[in-house]
Tab-separated table of C-alpha atoms and ligand atoms in Angstrom:
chain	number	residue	atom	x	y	z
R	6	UNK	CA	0.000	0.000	0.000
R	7	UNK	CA	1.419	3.339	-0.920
R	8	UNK	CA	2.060	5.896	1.620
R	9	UNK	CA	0.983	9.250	1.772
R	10	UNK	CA	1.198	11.968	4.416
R	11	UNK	CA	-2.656	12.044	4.262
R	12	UNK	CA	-5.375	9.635	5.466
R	13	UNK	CA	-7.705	10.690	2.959
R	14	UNK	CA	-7.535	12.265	-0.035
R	15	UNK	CA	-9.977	13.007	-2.805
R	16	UNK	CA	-9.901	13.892	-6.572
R	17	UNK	CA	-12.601	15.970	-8.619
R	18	UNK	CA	-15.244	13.875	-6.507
R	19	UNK	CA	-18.297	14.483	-8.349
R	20	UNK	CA	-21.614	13.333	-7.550
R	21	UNK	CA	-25.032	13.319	-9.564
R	22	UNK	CA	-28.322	11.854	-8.540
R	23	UNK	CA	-31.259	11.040	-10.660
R	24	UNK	CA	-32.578	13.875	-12.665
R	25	UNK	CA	-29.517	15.946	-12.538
R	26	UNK	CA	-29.451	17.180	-9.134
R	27	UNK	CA	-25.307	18.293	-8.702
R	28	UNK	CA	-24.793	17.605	-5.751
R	29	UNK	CA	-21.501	17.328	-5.208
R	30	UNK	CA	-19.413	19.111	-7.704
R	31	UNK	CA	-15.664	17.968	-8.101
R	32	UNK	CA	-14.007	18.173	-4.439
R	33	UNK	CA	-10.649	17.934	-3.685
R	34	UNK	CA	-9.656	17.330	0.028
R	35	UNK	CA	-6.396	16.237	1.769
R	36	UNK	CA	-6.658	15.349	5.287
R	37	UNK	CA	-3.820	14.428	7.741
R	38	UNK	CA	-4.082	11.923	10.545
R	39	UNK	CA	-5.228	13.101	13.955
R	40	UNK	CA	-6.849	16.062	12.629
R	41	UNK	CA	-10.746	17.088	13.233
R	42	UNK	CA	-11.317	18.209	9.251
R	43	UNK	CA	-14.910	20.211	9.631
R	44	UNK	CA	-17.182	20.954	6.408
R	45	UNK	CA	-19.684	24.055	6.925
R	46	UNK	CA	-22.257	24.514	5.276
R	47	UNK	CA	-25.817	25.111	4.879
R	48	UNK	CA	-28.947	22.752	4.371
R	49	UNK	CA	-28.015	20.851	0.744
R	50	UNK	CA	-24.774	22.233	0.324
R	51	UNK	CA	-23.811	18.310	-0.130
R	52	UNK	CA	-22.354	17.626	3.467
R	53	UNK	CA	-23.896	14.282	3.584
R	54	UNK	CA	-23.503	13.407	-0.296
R	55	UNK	CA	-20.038	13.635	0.470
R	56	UNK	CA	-19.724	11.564	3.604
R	57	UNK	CA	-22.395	9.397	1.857
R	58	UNK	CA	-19.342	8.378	-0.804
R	59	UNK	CA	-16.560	8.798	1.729
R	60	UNK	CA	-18.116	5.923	3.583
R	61	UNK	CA	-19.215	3.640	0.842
R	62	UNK	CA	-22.686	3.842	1.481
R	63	UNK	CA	-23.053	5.436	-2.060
R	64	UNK	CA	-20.913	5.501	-5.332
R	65	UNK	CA	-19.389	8.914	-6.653
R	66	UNK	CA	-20.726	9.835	-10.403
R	67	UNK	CA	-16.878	10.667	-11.046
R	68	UNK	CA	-13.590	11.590	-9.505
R	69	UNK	CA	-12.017	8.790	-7.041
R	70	UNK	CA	-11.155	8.797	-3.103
R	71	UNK	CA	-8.586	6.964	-1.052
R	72	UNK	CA	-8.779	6.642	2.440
R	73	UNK	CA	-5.054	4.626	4.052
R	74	UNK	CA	-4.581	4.669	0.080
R	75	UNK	CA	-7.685	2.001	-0.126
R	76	UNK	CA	-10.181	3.630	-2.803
R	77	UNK	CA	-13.879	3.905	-2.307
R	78	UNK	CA	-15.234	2.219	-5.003
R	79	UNK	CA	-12.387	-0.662	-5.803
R	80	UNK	CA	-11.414	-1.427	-2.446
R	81	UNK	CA	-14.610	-0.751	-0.276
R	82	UNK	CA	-13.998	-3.801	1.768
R	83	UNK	CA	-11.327	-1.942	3.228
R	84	UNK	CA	-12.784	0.946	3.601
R	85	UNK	CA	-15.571	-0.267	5.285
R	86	UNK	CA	-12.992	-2.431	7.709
R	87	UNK	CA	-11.145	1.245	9.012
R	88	UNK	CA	-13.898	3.727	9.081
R	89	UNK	CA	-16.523	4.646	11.398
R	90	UNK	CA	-19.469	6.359	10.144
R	91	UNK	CA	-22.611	8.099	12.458
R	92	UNK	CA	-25.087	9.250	9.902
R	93	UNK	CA	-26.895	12.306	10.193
R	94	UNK	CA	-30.135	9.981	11.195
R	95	UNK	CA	-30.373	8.056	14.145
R	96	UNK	CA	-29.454	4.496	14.243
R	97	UNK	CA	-29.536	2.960	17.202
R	98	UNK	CA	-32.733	1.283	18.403
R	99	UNK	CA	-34.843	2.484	21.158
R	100	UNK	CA	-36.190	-0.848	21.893
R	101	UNK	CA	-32.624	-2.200	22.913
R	102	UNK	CA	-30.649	-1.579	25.939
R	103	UNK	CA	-27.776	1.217	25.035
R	104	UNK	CA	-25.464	-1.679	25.597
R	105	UNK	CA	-27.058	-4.127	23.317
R	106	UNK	CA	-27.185	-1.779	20.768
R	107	UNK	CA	-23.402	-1.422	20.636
R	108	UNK	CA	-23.326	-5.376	20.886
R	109	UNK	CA	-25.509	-6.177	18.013
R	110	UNK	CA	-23.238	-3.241	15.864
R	111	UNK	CA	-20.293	-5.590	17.086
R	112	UNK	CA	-21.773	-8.829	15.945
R	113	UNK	CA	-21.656	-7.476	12.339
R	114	UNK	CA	-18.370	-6.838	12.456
R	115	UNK	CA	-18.176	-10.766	13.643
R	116	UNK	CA	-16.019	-9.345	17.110
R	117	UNK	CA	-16.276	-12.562	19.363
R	118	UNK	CA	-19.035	-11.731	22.016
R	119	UNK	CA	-16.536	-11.244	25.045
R	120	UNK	CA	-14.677	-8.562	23.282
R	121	UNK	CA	-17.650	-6.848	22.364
R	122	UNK	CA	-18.429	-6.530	25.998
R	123	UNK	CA	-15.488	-5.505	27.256
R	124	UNK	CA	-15.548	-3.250	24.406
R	125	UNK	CA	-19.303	-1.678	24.733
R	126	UNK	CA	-18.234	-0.758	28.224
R	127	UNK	CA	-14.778	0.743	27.644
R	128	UNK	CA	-17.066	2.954	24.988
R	129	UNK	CA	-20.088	3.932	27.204
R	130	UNK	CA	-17.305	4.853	29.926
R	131	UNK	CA	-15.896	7.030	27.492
R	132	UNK	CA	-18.890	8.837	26.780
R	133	UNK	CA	-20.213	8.839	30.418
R	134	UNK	CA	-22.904	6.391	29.720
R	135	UNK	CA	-21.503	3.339	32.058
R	136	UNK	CA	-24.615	4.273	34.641
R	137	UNK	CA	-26.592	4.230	31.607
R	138	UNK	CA	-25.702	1.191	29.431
R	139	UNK	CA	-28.449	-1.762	30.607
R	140	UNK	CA	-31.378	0.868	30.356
R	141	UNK	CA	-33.316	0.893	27.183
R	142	UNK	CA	-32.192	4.021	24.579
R	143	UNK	CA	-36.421	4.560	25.036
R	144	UNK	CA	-35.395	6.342	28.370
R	145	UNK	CA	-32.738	8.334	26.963
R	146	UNK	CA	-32.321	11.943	26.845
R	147	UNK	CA	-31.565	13.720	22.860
R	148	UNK	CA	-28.251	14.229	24.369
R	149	UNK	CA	-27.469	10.793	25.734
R	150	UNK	CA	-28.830	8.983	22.474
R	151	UNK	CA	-26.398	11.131	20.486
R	152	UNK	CA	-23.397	10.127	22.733
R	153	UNK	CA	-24.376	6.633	22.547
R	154	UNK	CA	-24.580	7.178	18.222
R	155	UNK	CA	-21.037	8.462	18.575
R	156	UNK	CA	-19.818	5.302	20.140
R	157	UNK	CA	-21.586	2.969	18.264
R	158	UNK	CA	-19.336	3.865	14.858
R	159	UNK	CA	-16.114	2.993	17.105
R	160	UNK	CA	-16.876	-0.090	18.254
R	161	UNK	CA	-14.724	-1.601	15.223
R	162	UNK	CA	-11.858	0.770	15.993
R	163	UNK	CA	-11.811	2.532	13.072
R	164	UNK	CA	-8.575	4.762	12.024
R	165	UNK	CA	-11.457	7.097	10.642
R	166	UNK	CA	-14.302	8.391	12.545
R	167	UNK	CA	-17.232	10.367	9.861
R	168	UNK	CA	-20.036	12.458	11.879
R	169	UNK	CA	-22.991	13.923	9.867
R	170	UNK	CA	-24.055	16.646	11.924
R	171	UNK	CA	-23.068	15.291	15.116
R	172	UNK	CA	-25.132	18.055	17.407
R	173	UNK	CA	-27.865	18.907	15.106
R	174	UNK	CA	-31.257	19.414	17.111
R	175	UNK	CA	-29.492	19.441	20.203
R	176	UNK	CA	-28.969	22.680	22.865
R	177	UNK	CA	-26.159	24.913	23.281
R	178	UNK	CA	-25.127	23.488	26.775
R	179	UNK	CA	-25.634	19.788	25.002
R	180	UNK	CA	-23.746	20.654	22.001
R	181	UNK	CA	-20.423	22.092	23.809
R	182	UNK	CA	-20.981	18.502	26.111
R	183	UNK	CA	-20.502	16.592	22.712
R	184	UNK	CA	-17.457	18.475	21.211
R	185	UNK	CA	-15.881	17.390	24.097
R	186	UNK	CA	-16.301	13.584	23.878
R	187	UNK	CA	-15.429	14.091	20.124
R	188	UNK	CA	-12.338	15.858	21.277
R	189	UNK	CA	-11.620	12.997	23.452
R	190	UNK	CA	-11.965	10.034	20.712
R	191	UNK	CA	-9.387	12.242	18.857
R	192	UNK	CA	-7.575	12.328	21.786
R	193	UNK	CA	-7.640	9.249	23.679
R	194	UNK	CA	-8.442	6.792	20.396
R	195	UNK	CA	-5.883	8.641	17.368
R	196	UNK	CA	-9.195	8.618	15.285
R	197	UNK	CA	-8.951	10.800	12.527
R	198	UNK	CA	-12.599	12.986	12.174
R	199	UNK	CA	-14.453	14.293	9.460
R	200	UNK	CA	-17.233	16.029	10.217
R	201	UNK	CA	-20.163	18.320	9.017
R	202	UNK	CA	-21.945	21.077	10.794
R	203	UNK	CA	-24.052	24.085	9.887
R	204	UNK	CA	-23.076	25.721	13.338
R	205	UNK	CA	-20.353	28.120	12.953
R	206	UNK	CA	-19.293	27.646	16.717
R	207	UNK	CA	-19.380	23.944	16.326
R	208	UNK	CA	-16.601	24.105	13.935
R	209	UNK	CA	-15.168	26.938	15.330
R	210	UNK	CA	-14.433	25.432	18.352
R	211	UNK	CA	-13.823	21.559	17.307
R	212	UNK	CA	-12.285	21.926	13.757
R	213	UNK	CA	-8.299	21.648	13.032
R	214	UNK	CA	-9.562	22.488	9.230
R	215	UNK	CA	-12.284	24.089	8.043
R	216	UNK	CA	-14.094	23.836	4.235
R	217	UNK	CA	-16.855	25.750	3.496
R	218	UNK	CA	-18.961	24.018	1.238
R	219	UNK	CA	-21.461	25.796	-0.977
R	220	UNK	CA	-23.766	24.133	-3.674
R	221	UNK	CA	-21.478	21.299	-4.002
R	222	UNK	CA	-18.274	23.133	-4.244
R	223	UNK	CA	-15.707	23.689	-1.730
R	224	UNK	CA	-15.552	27.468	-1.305
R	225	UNK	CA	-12.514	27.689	1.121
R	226	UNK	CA	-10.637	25.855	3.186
R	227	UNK	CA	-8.104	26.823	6.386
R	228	UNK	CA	-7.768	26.915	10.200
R	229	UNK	CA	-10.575	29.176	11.866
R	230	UNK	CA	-7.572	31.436	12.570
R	231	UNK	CA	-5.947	31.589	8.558
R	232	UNK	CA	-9.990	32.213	7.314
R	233	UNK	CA	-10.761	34.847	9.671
R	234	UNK	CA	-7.518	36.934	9.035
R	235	UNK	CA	-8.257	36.510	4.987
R	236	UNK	CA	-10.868	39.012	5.825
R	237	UNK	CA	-8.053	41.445	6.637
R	238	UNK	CA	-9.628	43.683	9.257
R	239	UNK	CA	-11.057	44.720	12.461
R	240	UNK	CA	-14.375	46.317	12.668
R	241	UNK	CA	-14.235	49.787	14.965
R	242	UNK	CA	-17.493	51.444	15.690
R	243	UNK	CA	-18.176	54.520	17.508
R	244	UNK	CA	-21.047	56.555	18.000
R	245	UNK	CA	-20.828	60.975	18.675
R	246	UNK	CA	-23.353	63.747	19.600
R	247	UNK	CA	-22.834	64.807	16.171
R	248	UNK	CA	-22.931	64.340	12.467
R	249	UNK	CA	-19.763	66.644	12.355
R	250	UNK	CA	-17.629	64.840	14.857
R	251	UNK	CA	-18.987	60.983	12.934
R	252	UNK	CA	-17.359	62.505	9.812
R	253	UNK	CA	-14.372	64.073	11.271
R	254	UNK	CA	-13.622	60.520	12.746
R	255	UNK	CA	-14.106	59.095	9.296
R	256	UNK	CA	-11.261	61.215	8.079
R	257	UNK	CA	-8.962	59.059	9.937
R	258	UNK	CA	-6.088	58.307	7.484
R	259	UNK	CA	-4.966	54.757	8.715
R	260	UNK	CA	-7.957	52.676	7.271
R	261	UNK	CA	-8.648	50.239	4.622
R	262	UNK	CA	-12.767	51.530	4.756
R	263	UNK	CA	-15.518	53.426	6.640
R	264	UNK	CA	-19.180	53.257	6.109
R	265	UNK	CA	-21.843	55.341	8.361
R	266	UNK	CA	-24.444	52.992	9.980
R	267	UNK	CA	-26.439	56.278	11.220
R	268	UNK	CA	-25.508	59.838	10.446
R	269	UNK	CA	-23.842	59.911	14.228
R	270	UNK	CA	-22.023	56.692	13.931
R	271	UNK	CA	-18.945	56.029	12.041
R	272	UNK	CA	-18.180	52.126	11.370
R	273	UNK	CA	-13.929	52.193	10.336
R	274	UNK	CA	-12.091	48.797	9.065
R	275	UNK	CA	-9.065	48.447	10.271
R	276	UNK	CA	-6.117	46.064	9.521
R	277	UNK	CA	-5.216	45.387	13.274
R	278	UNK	CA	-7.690	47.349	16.231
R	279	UNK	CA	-5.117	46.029	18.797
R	280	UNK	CA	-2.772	48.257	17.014
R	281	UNK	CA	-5.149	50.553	15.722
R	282	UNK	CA	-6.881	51.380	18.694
R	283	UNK	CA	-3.899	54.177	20.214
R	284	UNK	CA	-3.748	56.010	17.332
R	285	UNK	CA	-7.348	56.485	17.068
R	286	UNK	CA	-7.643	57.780	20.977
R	287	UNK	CA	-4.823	60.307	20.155
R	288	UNK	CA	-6.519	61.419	17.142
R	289	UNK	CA	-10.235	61.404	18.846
R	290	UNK	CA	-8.009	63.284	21.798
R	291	UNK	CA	-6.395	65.925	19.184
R	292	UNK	CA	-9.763	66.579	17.389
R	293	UNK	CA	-11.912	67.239	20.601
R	294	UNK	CA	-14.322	64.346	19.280
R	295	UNK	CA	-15.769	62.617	22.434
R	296	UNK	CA	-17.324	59.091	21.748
R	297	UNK	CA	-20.571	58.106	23.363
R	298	UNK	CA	-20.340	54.487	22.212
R	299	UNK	CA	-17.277	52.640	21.429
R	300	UNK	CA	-16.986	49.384	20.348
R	301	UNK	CA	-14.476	47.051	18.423
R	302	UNK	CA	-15.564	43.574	16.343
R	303	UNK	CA	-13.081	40.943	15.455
R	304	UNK	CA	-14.128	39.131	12.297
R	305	UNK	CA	-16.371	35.927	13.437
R	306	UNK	CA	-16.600	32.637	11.488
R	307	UNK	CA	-20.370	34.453	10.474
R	308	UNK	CA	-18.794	36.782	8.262
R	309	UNK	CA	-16.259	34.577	6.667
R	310	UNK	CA	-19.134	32.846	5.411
R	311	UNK	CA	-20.790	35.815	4.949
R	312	UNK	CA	-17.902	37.266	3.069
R	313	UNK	CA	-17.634	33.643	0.528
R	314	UNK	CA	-21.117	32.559	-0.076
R	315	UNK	CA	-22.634	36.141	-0.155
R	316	UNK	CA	-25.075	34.968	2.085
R	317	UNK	CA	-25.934	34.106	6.331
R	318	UNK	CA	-25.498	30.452	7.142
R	319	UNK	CA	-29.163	29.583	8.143
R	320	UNK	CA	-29.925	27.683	11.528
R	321	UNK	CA	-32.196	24.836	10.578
R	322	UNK	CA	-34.791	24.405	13.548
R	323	UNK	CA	-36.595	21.609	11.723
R	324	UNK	CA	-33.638	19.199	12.817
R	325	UNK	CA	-34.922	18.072	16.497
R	326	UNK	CA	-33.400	14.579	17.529
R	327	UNK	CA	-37.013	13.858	19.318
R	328	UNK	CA	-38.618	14.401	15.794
R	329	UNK	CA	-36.219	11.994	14.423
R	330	UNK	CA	-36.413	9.477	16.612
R	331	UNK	CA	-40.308	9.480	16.086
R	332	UNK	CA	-39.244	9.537	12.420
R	333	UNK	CA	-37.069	6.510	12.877
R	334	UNK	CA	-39.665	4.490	14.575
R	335	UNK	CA	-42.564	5.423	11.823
R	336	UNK	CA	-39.712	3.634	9.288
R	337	UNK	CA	-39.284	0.629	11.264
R	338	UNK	CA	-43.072	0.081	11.254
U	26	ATP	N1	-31.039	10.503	-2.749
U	26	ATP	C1	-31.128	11.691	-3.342
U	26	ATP	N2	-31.720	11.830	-4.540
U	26	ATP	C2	-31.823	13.025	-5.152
U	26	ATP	N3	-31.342	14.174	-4.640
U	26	ATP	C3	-30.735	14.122	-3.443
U	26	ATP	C4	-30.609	12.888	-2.722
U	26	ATP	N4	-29.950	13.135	-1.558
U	26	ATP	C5	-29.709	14.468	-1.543
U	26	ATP	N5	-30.163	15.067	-2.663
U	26	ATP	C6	-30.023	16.486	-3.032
U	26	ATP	O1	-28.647	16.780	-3.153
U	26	ATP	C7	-28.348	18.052	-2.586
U	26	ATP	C8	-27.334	17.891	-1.475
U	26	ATP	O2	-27.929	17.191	-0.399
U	26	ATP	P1	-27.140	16.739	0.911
U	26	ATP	O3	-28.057	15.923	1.726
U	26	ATP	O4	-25.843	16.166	0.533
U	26	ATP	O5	-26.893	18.156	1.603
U	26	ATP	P2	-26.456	18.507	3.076
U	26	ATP	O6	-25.390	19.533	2.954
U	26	ATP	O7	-26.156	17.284	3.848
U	26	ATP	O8	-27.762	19.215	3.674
U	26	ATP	P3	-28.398	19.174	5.156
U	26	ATP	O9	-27.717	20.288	5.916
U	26	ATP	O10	-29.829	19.490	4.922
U	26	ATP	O11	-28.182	17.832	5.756
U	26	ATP	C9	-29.676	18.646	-2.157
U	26	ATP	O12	-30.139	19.447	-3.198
U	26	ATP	C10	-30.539	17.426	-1.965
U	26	ATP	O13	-31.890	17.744	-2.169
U	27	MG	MG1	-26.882	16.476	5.545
C-alpha cells in the first residue's frame, strides 16, 4: 500500500443523482491523521452526499477517493474495515438496551461476544454512559442517544471516525458537552474525524480544518484562525453627539474603509484594532471628538461565510433529535 502523508484524499469527486441534481461538484480534500477536518455549510450544500461516498454507502458519479490509500469504489472492503461512520439519522434502536445496541453493531463486524463486551463498556465509559448502558435508549435523553450514536461507529476501531451533523437538534449546553467527547476520541483513540456542521461555533471550536462548502463546491478551506484573518480587518465602531464629529472621525487616514451605519455613527475597518486602537484615541483626543459608544468587532466565522457565499449560514430548527427518533420508529413500522 502506498504511503501518503494524508489519510484521505480526494480527486474531482463528483456526484449526480437522478434527474440531474449536482450535488456534489468535483471536491478535492487532503486530510492528515489526527486532525478534526470540519465541512460548513448550509442545508443541501452536499455535506452528507459527500460523507455518503466517503463511507461507501453510495458511489461517486466521477472523480475517485482513497482513504489509508484504499479507494472507495475498488477497495470498499477496506474501507468499510477502518472507518466509522454516524449518519446524520439516528441508528440505534430504542427498543434495545444502550449496551445491546453497541453489541448487536459488534456482531456485524463478527467481534467474538466477550470482546464486544469488554468493548461496549470501555465505549459507554468514554462517553459517560456506564450508569446508563443496561437501560433501554427509550429512556434516553436527545443528548445521551447522540453520545451513545457516537460510540456505536467505534466499536470496530476505526482509524477514521465520519459524523454527519453530530449536534444537530441538540442545545447549546448539550452541544459544547458533545465536542468534548469528540475531542476525546481524537484524543484518547488517534481517530482521525471528518465532520459536518451548519453551526459556525461547532466548527469553530472543534475543527483543526475548516471547508466551506457551498452548492457542491468547496468554497474555502483553512484553520478558523488563517480564514478569519483573509478578511483582513477589524471592525471599529463609535457613535458621537454629532454628524460633524462621525465625519471628522471618518477622516482618519490609517484605514482600509468606513461606512456610516447612522448619520452619528462612524463604522472604520481596520487592519489590526489592537494596534489601531492608540492612534485612534490620540486622534479622537487631538480633534476634541468625544465618543458616546465605542466598540471594536473581530471578524467571526459568520462573516467569513458571509464574506464567501454572499449569504448568512441559516440555523435549521426543523432538525430536532425527538422528531427523528419518532421519524425513525414510523420507518421501522
Ligand atoms: N437521494 C437523493 N436523490 C436526489 N437528490 C438528493 C438525494 N440526496 C440528496 N439530494 C439532493 O442533493 C443536494 C445535497 O444534499 P445533501 O443531503 O448532501 O446536503 P447537506 O449539505 O447534507 O444538507 P443538510 O444540511 O440538509 O443535511 C440537495 O439538493 C438534496 O436535495
Ligand atoms: Mg446532511
Amino acid at each position: 500500500m502506498e504511503e501518503s502523508e494524508y489519510i484521505l484524499e480526494t480527486e474531482n469527486l463528483v456526484k449526480t443523482y437522478p434527474g440531474g441534481i449536482k450535488a456534489v461538484q468535483g471536491i478535492n480534500l487532503r486530510i492528515k491523521k489526527g486532525q478534526i477536518y470540519g465541512f460548513l455549510g448550509p442545508n443541501g450544500a452536499g455535506k452528507s452526499t459527500t460523507i455518503k461516498m466517503l463511507s461507501t454507502s453510495i458511489k461517486p458519479t466521477s472523480g475517485t477517493a482513497k482513504i489509508m490509500g484504499y479507494d472507495i469504489v475498488k477497495d470498499s472492503m477496506n474501507v468499510r474495515r477502518i472507518i466509522g461512520v454516524v449518519p446524520q439519522d439516528l441508528t440505534t434502536d430504542e427498543d434495545l438496551k444502550g449496551i445491546e445496541n453497541i453489541q448487536m453493531v459488534a456482531r456485524f463486524y463478527d467481534i467474538p461476544a466477550r470482546e464486544a463486551r469488554k468493548r461496549a463498556e470501555e465505549l459507554l465509559a468514554l462517553v459517560d454512559l456506564s450508569d446508563f448502558g443496561n437501560k433501554y435508549v427509550s429512556s434516553y435523553s436527545g443528548g445521551m442517544r447522540k453520545r451513545l450514536e457516537l460510540v456505536v461507529g467505534l466499536v470496530h476501531n476505526p482509524k477514521v471516525l465520519f459524523l454527519d451533523e453530530p449536534t444537530l437538534g441538540l442545545d447549546v449546553q448539550t452541544r459544547a458537552k458533545m465536542w468534548d467527547y469528540i475531542k476525546k476520541i481524537r484524543d484518547e483513540l488517534g481517530v482521525t474525524i471528518i465532520l459536518t456542521s451548519h453551526y459556525l461555533e461547532e466548527v469553530d471550536s472543534l475543527a483543526d480544518i475548516i471547508s466551506i462548502i457551498d452548492h457542491g463546491k468547496i468554497i474555502v478551506t483553512g484553520t478558523s484562525d488563517e480564514l478569519k484573518s483573509n478578511l483582513k480587518g477589524d471592525i471599529i465602531q463609535i457613535e458621537f453627539a454629532t454628524e460633524a464629529e462621525a465625519k471628522k472621525f471618518g477622516e482618519y487616514e490609517n484605514k482600509i474603509d468606513v461606512s456610516y451605519p447612522k448619520e452619528t455613527e462612524a463604522r472604520l475597518k481596520v487592519k489590526d484594532a489592537d494596534y489601531e486602537l492608540p492612534e485612534i484615541m490620540k486622534y479622537l483626543v487631538n480633534n476634541n471628538i468625544k465618543p458616546l459608544k465605542f466598540s471594536v468587532h473581530k471578524p467571526s466565522l459568520d462573516q467569513v461565510f458571509l464574506e464567501y457565499t454572499g449569504r448568512e449560514i441559516r440555523e435549521e430548527e426543523g432538525g430536532d433529535v425527538r422528531k427523528m427518533a419518532m421519524n425513525m420508529r414510523r420507518l421501522r413500522r
